[in-house]
Amino acid sequence: MPASDTPPNSTAGRAGGLAISLAFWMALVVAALLFATVNLSPRLATLLKLRDEHYANQMRLVALEKQARQLERVVEALEHDPAFAAEMARLEFDALRPGEEVISVDRKLALDARHAATFEAERPATRAWYLPAVELVATSRDLRNTLLLTAAVLVVVSFTWLQESTAGQIEAGGRALQSVWGRYRRRSE
């Protein structure tokens, strides 16, 4: 019995209609996801960059707090420990004690209490794995336009061909394609 003669309440008709309905909604969901990707990627890229900056600032704040506590201990020692104050003054003026010998070392290896090490914030070790893709979509105008065009085509295809009223036509086209494919396969064997 041809598809056009199939009663609308038959099992084959319902299965075809269900498949068409499912394809319709899946195409719309994919189109919505593409649209959301294009619209949300710049905001997400900005959010991820701000999160990284916040992390770096937090790390710098912790390092500066440690440095401030260390300097407070040095100030406390300078005020209350005369031997420490004398040693710091001797180091400041490069004074030598009698019989003391100075060995020159590379500046990087020298221990110099007068200059506290500055902290350079590192990038967070746990960067988002999807950040390169988000940045690509956020910055590439051609990619954004392609994704929007794809979403528009999916919507048009969904509302044009993926309707239950066109299910019979789609099934007939599928059968015709199968018969052509079958003839092609028999000739090639």
PDB file of C-alpha atoms in Angstrom:
ATOM      1  CA  MET A   1       0.000   0.000   0.000  1.00  0.00           C
ATOM      2  CA  PRO A   2       1.596   3.389  -0.970  1.00  0.00           C
ATOM      3  CA  ALA A   3       2.294   5.953   1.709  1.00  0.00           C
ATOM      4  CA  SER A   4      -0.388   8.283   0.415  1.00  0.00           C
ATOM      5  CA  ASP A   5      -2.973   5.478   0.826  1.00  0.00           C
ATOM      6  CA  THR A   6      -1.935   4.726   4.399  1.00  0.00           C
ATOM      7  CA  PRO A   7      -4.675   5.602   6.867  1.00  0.00           C
ATOM      8  CA  PRO A   8      -3.641   8.438   9.220  1.00  0.00           C
ATOM      9  CA  ASN A   9      -4.199   6.295  12.335  1.00  0.00           C
ATOM     10  CA  SER A  10      -2.013   3.375  11.229  1.00  0.00           C
ATOM     11  CA  THR A  11       1.138   2.437  13.112  1.00  0.00           C
ATOM     12  CA  ALA A  12       3.419   3.311  10.169  1.00  0.00           C
ATOM     13  CA  GLY A  13       1.748   6.718   9.807  1.00  0.00           C
ATOM     14  CA  ARG A  14       2.147   7.466  13.514  1.00  0.00           C
ATOM     15  CA  ALA A  15       5.783   6.355  13.509  1.00  0.00           C
ATOM     16  CA  GLY A  16       6.532   8.570  10.492  1.00  0.00           C
ATOM     17  CA  GLY A  17       4.748  11.482  12.115  1.00  0.00           C
ATOM     18  CA  LEU A  18       6.644  10.923  15.351  1.00  0.00           C
ATOM     19  CA  ALA A  19       9.969  10.838  13.500  1.00  0.00           C
ATOM     20  CA  ILE A  20       9.115  14.036  11.640  1.00  0.00           C
ATOM     21  CA  SER A  21       7.998  15.737  14.849  1.00  0.00           C
ATOM     22  CA  LEU A  22      11.172  14.643  16.619  1.00  0.00           C
ATOM     23  CA  ALA A  23      13.328  15.901  13.720  1.00  0.00           C
ATOM     24  CA  PHE A  24      11.428  19.222  13.785  1.00  0.00           C
ATOM     25  CA  TRP A  25      12.066  19.797  17.483  1.00  0.00           C
ATOM     26  CA  MET A  26      15.679  18.619  17.332  1.00  0.00           C
ATOM     27  CA  ALA A  27      16.385  21.053  14.482  1.00  0.00           C
ATOM     28  CA  LEU A  28      14.825  23.889  16.483  1.00  0.00           C
ATOM     29  CA  VAL A  29      16.839  22.977  19.580  1.00  0.00           C
ATOM     30  CA  VAL A  30      20.078  22.914  17.556  1.00  0.00           C
ATOM     31  CA  ALA A  31      19.179  26.291  16.008  1.00  0.00           C
ATOM     32  CA  ALA A  32      18.505  27.733  19.478  1.00  0.00           C
ATOM     33  CA  LEU A  33      21.827  26.375  20.773  1.00  0.00           C
ATOM     34  CA  LEU A  34      23.691  27.924  17.836  1.00  0.00           C
ATOM     35  CA  PHE A  35      21.968  31.262  18.436  1.00  0.00           C
ATOM     36  CA  ALA A  36      22.754  31.105  22.165  1.00  0.00           C
ATOM     37  CA  THR A  37      26.380  30.228  21.426  1.00  0.00           C
ATOM     38  CA  VAL A  38      26.778  33.288  19.214  1.00  0.00           C
ATOM     39  CA  ASN A  39      25.073  35.624  21.679  1.00  0.00           C
ATOM     40  CA  LEU A  40      26.568  34.317  24.918  1.00  0.00           C
ATOM     41  CA  SER A  41      30.165  33.606  23.881  1.00  0.00           C
ATOM     42  CA  PRO A  42      31.405  37.241  24.206  1.00  0.00           C
ATOM     43  CA  ARG A  43      29.882  37.499  27.666  1.00  0.00           C
ATOM     44  CA  LEU A  44      31.278  34.136  28.725  1.00  0.00           C
ATOM     45  CA  ALA A  45      34.754  35.061  27.435  1.00  0.00           C
ATOM     46  CA  THR A  46      34.620  38.289  29.461  1.00  0.00           C
ATOM     47  CA  LEU A  47      33.425  36.407  32.537  1.00  0.00           C
ATOM     48  CA  LEU A  48      36.265  33.878  32.269  1.00  0.00           C
ATOM     49  CA  LYS A  49      38.871  36.639  31.843  1.00  0.00           C
ATOM     50  CA  LEU A  50      37.481  38.484  34.876  1.00  0.00           C
ATOM     51  CA  ARG A  51      37.564  35.252  36.879  1.00  0.00           C
ATOM     52  CA  ASP A  52      41.237  34.762  35.966  1.00  0.00           C
ATOM     53  CA  GLU A  53      42.031  38.372  36.918  1.00  0.00           C
ATOM     54  CA  HIS A  54      40.186  37.954  40.218  1.00  0.00           C
ATOM     55  CA  TYR A  55      42.195  34.825  40.974  1.00  0.00           C
ATOM     56  CA  ALA A  56      45.474  36.592  40.125  1.00  0.00           C
ATOM     57  CA  ASN A  57      44.503  39.566  42.305  1.00  0.00           C
ATOM     58  CA  GLN A  58      43.626  37.258  45.198  1.00  0.00           C
ATOM     59  CA  MET A  59      47.009  35.538  44.889  1.00  0.00           C
ATOM     60  CA  ARG A  60      48.770  38.923  44.783  1.00  0.00           C
ATOM     61  CA  LEU A  61      46.800  40.093  47.838  1.00  0.00           C
ATOM     62  CA  VAL A  62      47.860  37.004  49.810  1.00  0.00           C
ATOM     63  CA  ALA A  63      51.507  37.565  48.836  1.00  0.00           C
ATOM     64  CA  LEU A  64      51.331  41.244  49.799  1.00  0.00           C
ATOM     65  CA  GLU A  65      49.772  40.359  53.159  1.00  0.00           C
ATOM     66  CA  LYS A  66      52.617  37.912  53.820  1.00  0.00           C
ATOM     67  CA  GLN A  67      55.148  40.563  52.829  1.00  0.00           C
ATOM     68  CA  ALA A  68      53.454  43.125  55.121  1.00  0.00           C
ATOM     69  CA  ARG A  69      53.599  40.675  58.065  1.00  0.00           C
ATOM     70  CA  GLN A  70      57.287  40.035  57.363  1.00  0.00           C
ATOM     71  CA  LEU A  71      58.029  43.765  57.260  1.00  0.00           C
ATOM     72  CA  GLU A  72      56.112  44.254  60.513  1.00  0.00           C
ATOM     73  CA  ARG A  73      58.350  41.625  62.133  1.00  0.00           C
ATOM     74  CA  VAL A  74      61.440  43.440  60.790  1.00  0.00           C
ATOM     75  CA  VAL A  75      60.174  46.757  62.196  1.00  0.00           C
ATOM     76  CA  GLU A  76      59.468  45.069  65.541  1.00  0.00           C
ATOM     77  CA  ALA A  77      62.976  43.573  65.566  1.00  0.00           C
ATOM     78  CA  LEU A  78      64.587  46.901  64.640  1.00  0.00           C
ATOM     79  CA  GLU A  79      62.776  48.645  67.502  1.00  0.00           C
ATOM     80  CA  HIS A  80      63.443  46.020  70.187  1.00  0.00           C
ATOM     81  CA  ASP A  81      66.578  44.070  69.174  1.00  0.00           C
ATOM     82  CA  PRO A  82      69.771  46.200  69.162  1.00  0.00           C
ATOM     83  CA  ALA A  83      71.879  43.345  67.703  1.00  0.00           C
ATOM     84  CA  PHE A  84      69.507  42.976  64.731  1.00  0.00           C
ATOM     85  CA  ALA A  85      69.492  46.756  64.192  1.00  0.00           C
ATOM     86  CA  ALA A  86      73.310  46.821  64.240  1.00  0.00           C
ATOM     87  CA  GLU A  87      73.511  43.955  61.739  1.00  0.00           C
ATOM     88  CA  MET A  88      71.032  45.642  59.403  1.00  0.00           C
ATOM     89  CA  ALA A  89      73.010  48.906  59.590  1.00  0.00           C
ATOM     90  CA  ARG A  90      76.242  47.018  58.843  1.00  0.00           C
ATOM     91  CA  LEU A  91      74.619  45.385  55.800  1.00  0.00           C
ATOM     92  CA  GLU A  92      73.165  48.681  54.637  1.00  0.00           C
ATOM     93  CA  PHE A  93      76.570  50.386  54.594  1.00  0.00           C
ATOM     94  CA  ASP A  94      78.507  47.287  53.437  1.00  0.00           C
ATOM     95  CA  ALA A  95      80.670  47.543  56.551  1.00  0.00           C
ATOM     96  CA  LEU A  96      83.040  44.697  57.376  1.00  0.00           C
ATOM     97  CA  ARG A  97      84.006  43.437  60.796  1.00  0.00           C
ATOM     98  CA  PRO A  98      87.671  42.964  61.515  1.00  0.00           C
ATOM     99  CA  GLY A  99      88.844  39.667  59.986  1.00  0.00           C
ATOM    100  CA  GLU A 100      85.657  39.243  57.924  1.00  0.00           C
ATOM    101  CA  GLU A 101      86.003  38.224  54.293  1.00  0.00           C
ATOM    102  CA  VAL A 102      83.456  38.961  51.533  1.00  0.00           C
ATOM    103  CA  ILE A 103      82.896  36.536  48.675  1.00  0.00           C
ATOM    104  CA  SER A 104      81.222  37.946  45.563  1.00  0.00           C
ATOM    105  CA  VAL A 105      78.296  35.974  44.197  1.00  0.00           C
ATOM    106  CA  ASP A 106      75.876  36.509  41.359  1.00  0.00           C
ATOM    107  CA  ARG A 107      73.232  39.110  42.243  1.00  0.00           C
ATOM    108  CA  LYS A 108      70.456  36.519  41.841  1.00  0.00           C
ATOM    109  CA  LEU A 109      72.058  34.312  44.485  1.00  0.00           C
ATOM    110  CA  ALA A 110      72.810  37.051  46.990  1.00  0.00           C
ATOM    111  CA  LEU A 111      70.725  37.134  50.157  1.00  0.00           C
ATOM    112  CA  ASP A 112      69.655  40.714  50.563  1.00  0.00           C
ATOM    113  CA  ALA A 113      67.238  41.411  53.379  1.00  0.00           C
ATOM    114  CA  ARG A 114      66.839  45.026  52.296  1.00  0.00           C
ATOM    115  CA  HIS A 115      64.931  44.212  49.119  1.00  0.00           C
ATOM    116  CA  ALA A 116      61.831  42.105  49.483  1.00  0.00           C
ATOM    117  CA  ALA A 117      60.977  39.903  46.542  1.00  0.00           C
ATOM    118  CA  THR A 118      58.129  41.182  44.450  1.00  0.00           C
ATOM    119  CA  PHE A 119      55.325  38.826  43.613  1.00  0.00           C
ATOM    120  CA  GLU A 120      54.358  38.141  40.022  1.00  0.00           C
ATOM    121  CA  ALA A 121      50.844  36.718  39.775  1.00  0.00           C
ATOM    122  CA  GLU A 122      50.637  33.449  37.902  1.00  0.00           C
ATOM    123  CA  ARG A 123      47.845  32.371  35.637  1.00  0.00           C
ATOM    124  CA  PRO A 124      45.437  30.022  37.345  1.00  0.00           C
ATOM    125  CA  ALA A 125      46.377  26.398  36.799  1.00  0.00           C
ATOM    126  CA  THR A 126      42.748  25.381  36.289  1.00  0.00           C
ATOM    127  CA  ARG A 127      41.734  27.358  33.223  1.00  0.00           C
ATOM    128  CA  ALA A 128      38.512  26.352  31.533  1.00  0.00           C
ATOM    129  CA  TRP A 129      39.082  23.724  28.827  1.00  0.00           C
ATOM    130  CA  TYR A 130      36.531  25.395  26.584  1.00  0.00           C
ATOM    131  CA  LEU A 131      38.070  28.885  26.803  1.00  0.00           C
ATOM    132  CA  PRO A 132      39.844  28.705  23.388  1.00  0.00           C
ATOM    133  CA  ALA A 133      36.583  27.735  21.657  1.00  0.00           C
ATOM    134  CA  VAL A 134      34.637  30.471  23.453  1.00  0.00           C
ATOM    135  CA  GLU A 135      37.264  33.073  22.525  1.00  0.00           C
ATOM    136  CA  LEU A 136      37.221  31.878  18.902  1.00  0.00           C
ATOM    137  CA  VAL A 137      33.446  32.257  18.638  1.00  0.00           C
ATOM    138  CA  ALA A 138      33.530  35.567  20.521  1.00  0.00           C
ATOM    139  CA  THR A 139      36.176  37.121  18.253  1.00  0.00           C
ATOM    140  CA  SER A 140      35.602  35.572  14.805  1.00  0.00           C
ATOM    141  CA  ARG A 141      32.977  37.533  12.913  1.00  0.00           C
ATOM    142  CA  ASP A 142      32.942  35.012  10.047  1.00  0.00           C
ATOM    143  CA  LEU A 143      32.337  32.092  12.405  1.00  0.00           C
ATOM    144  CA  ARG A 144      29.562  33.970  14.196  1.00  0.00           C
ATOM    145  CA  ASN A 145      27.866  34.795  10.885  1.00  0.00           C
ATOM    146  CA  THR A 146      28.191  31.171   9.737  1.00  0.00           C
ATOM    147  CA  LEU A 147      26.614  29.879  12.958  1.00  0.00           C
ATOM    148  CA  LEU A 148      23.748  32.369  12.689  1.00  0.00           C
ATOM    149  CA  LEU A 149      23.171  31.443   9.031  1.00  0.00           C
ATOM    150  CA  THR A 150      23.147  27.755   9.960  1.00  0.00           C
ATOM    151  CA  ALA A 151      20.586  28.442  12.704  1.00  0.00           C
ATOM    152  CA  ALA A 152      18.397  30.396  10.272  1.00  0.00           C
ATOM    153  CA  VAL A 153      18.562  27.612   7.671  1.00  0.00           C
ATOM    154  CA  LEU A 154      17.619  25.030  10.307  1.00  0.00           C
ATOM    155  CA  VAL A 155      14.591  27.075  11.339  1.00  0.00           C
ATOM    156  CA  VAL A 156      13.459  27.519   7.729  1.00  0.00           C
ATOM    157  CA  VAL A 157      13.963  23.811   6.973  1.00  0.00           C
ATOM    158  CA  SER A 158      12.103  22.863  10.140  1.00  0.00           C
ATOM    159  CA  PHE A 159       9.051  24.948   9.383  1.00  0.00           C
ATOM    160  CA  THR A 160       9.094  24.134   5.660  1.00  0.00           C
ATOM    161  CA  TRP A 161       9.812  20.416   5.365  1.00  0.00           C
ATOM    162  CA  LEU A 162       9.661  18.933   8.847  1.00  0.00           C
ATOM    163  CA  GLN A 163       5.897  19.112   9.246  1.00  0.00           C
ATOM    164  CA  GLU A 164       3.543  16.180   9.635  1.00  0.00           C
ATOM    165  CA  SER A 165       1.720  17.286   6.489  1.00  0.00           C
ATOM    166  CA  THR A 166       4.913  16.735   4.483  1.00  0.00           C
ATOM    167  CA  ALA A 167       5.732  13.404   6.150  1.00  0.00           C
ATOM    168  CA  GLY A 168       4.284  11.450   3.216  1.00  0.00           C
ATOM    169  CA  GLN A 169       6.332  13.428   0.723  1.00  0.00           C
ATOM    170  CA  ILE A 170       9.505  12.890   2.757  1.00  0.00           C
ATOM    171  CA  GLU A 171       8.833   9.158   3.059  1.00  0.00           C
ATOM    172  CA  ALA A 172       8.180   8.916  -0.702  1.00  0.00           C
ATOM    173  CA  GLY A 173      11.418  10.789  -1.391  1.00  0.00           C
ATOM    174  CA  GLY A 174      13.274   8.460   0.982  1.00  0.00           C
ATOM    175  CA  ARG A 175      11.868   5.384  -0.775  1.00  0.00           C
ATOM    176  CA  ALA A 176      12.814   6.822  -4.171  1.00  0.00           C
ATOM    177  CA  LEU A 177      16.325   7.502  -2.903  1.00  0.00           C
ATOM    178  CA  GLN A 178      16.563   3.943  -1.551  1.00  0.00           C
ATOM    179  CA  SER A 179      15.464   2.459  -4.857  1.00  0.00           C
ATOM    180  CA  VAL A 180      18.002   4.566  -6.777  1.00  0.00           C
ATOM    181  CA  TRP A 181      20.695   3.599  -4.276  1.00  0.00           C
ATOM    182  CA  GLY A 182      19.693  -0.068  -4.591  1.00  0.00           C
ATOM    183  CA  ARG A 183      19.939   0.068  -8.406  1.00  0.00           C
ATOM    184  CA  TYR A 184      23.300   1.820  -8.133  1.00  0.00           C
ATOM    185  CA  ARG A 185      24.622  -0.827  -5.723  1.00  0.00           C
ATOM    186  CA  ARG A 186      23.460  -3.686  -7.983  1.00  0.00           C
ATOM    187  CA  ARG A 187      25.234  -2.135 -10.983  1.00  0.00           C
ATOM    188  CA  SER A 188      28.485  -1.604  -9.064  1.00  0.00           C
ATOM    189  CA  GLU A 189      28.569  -5.225  -7.787  1.00  0.00           C
TER     190      GLU A 189
END
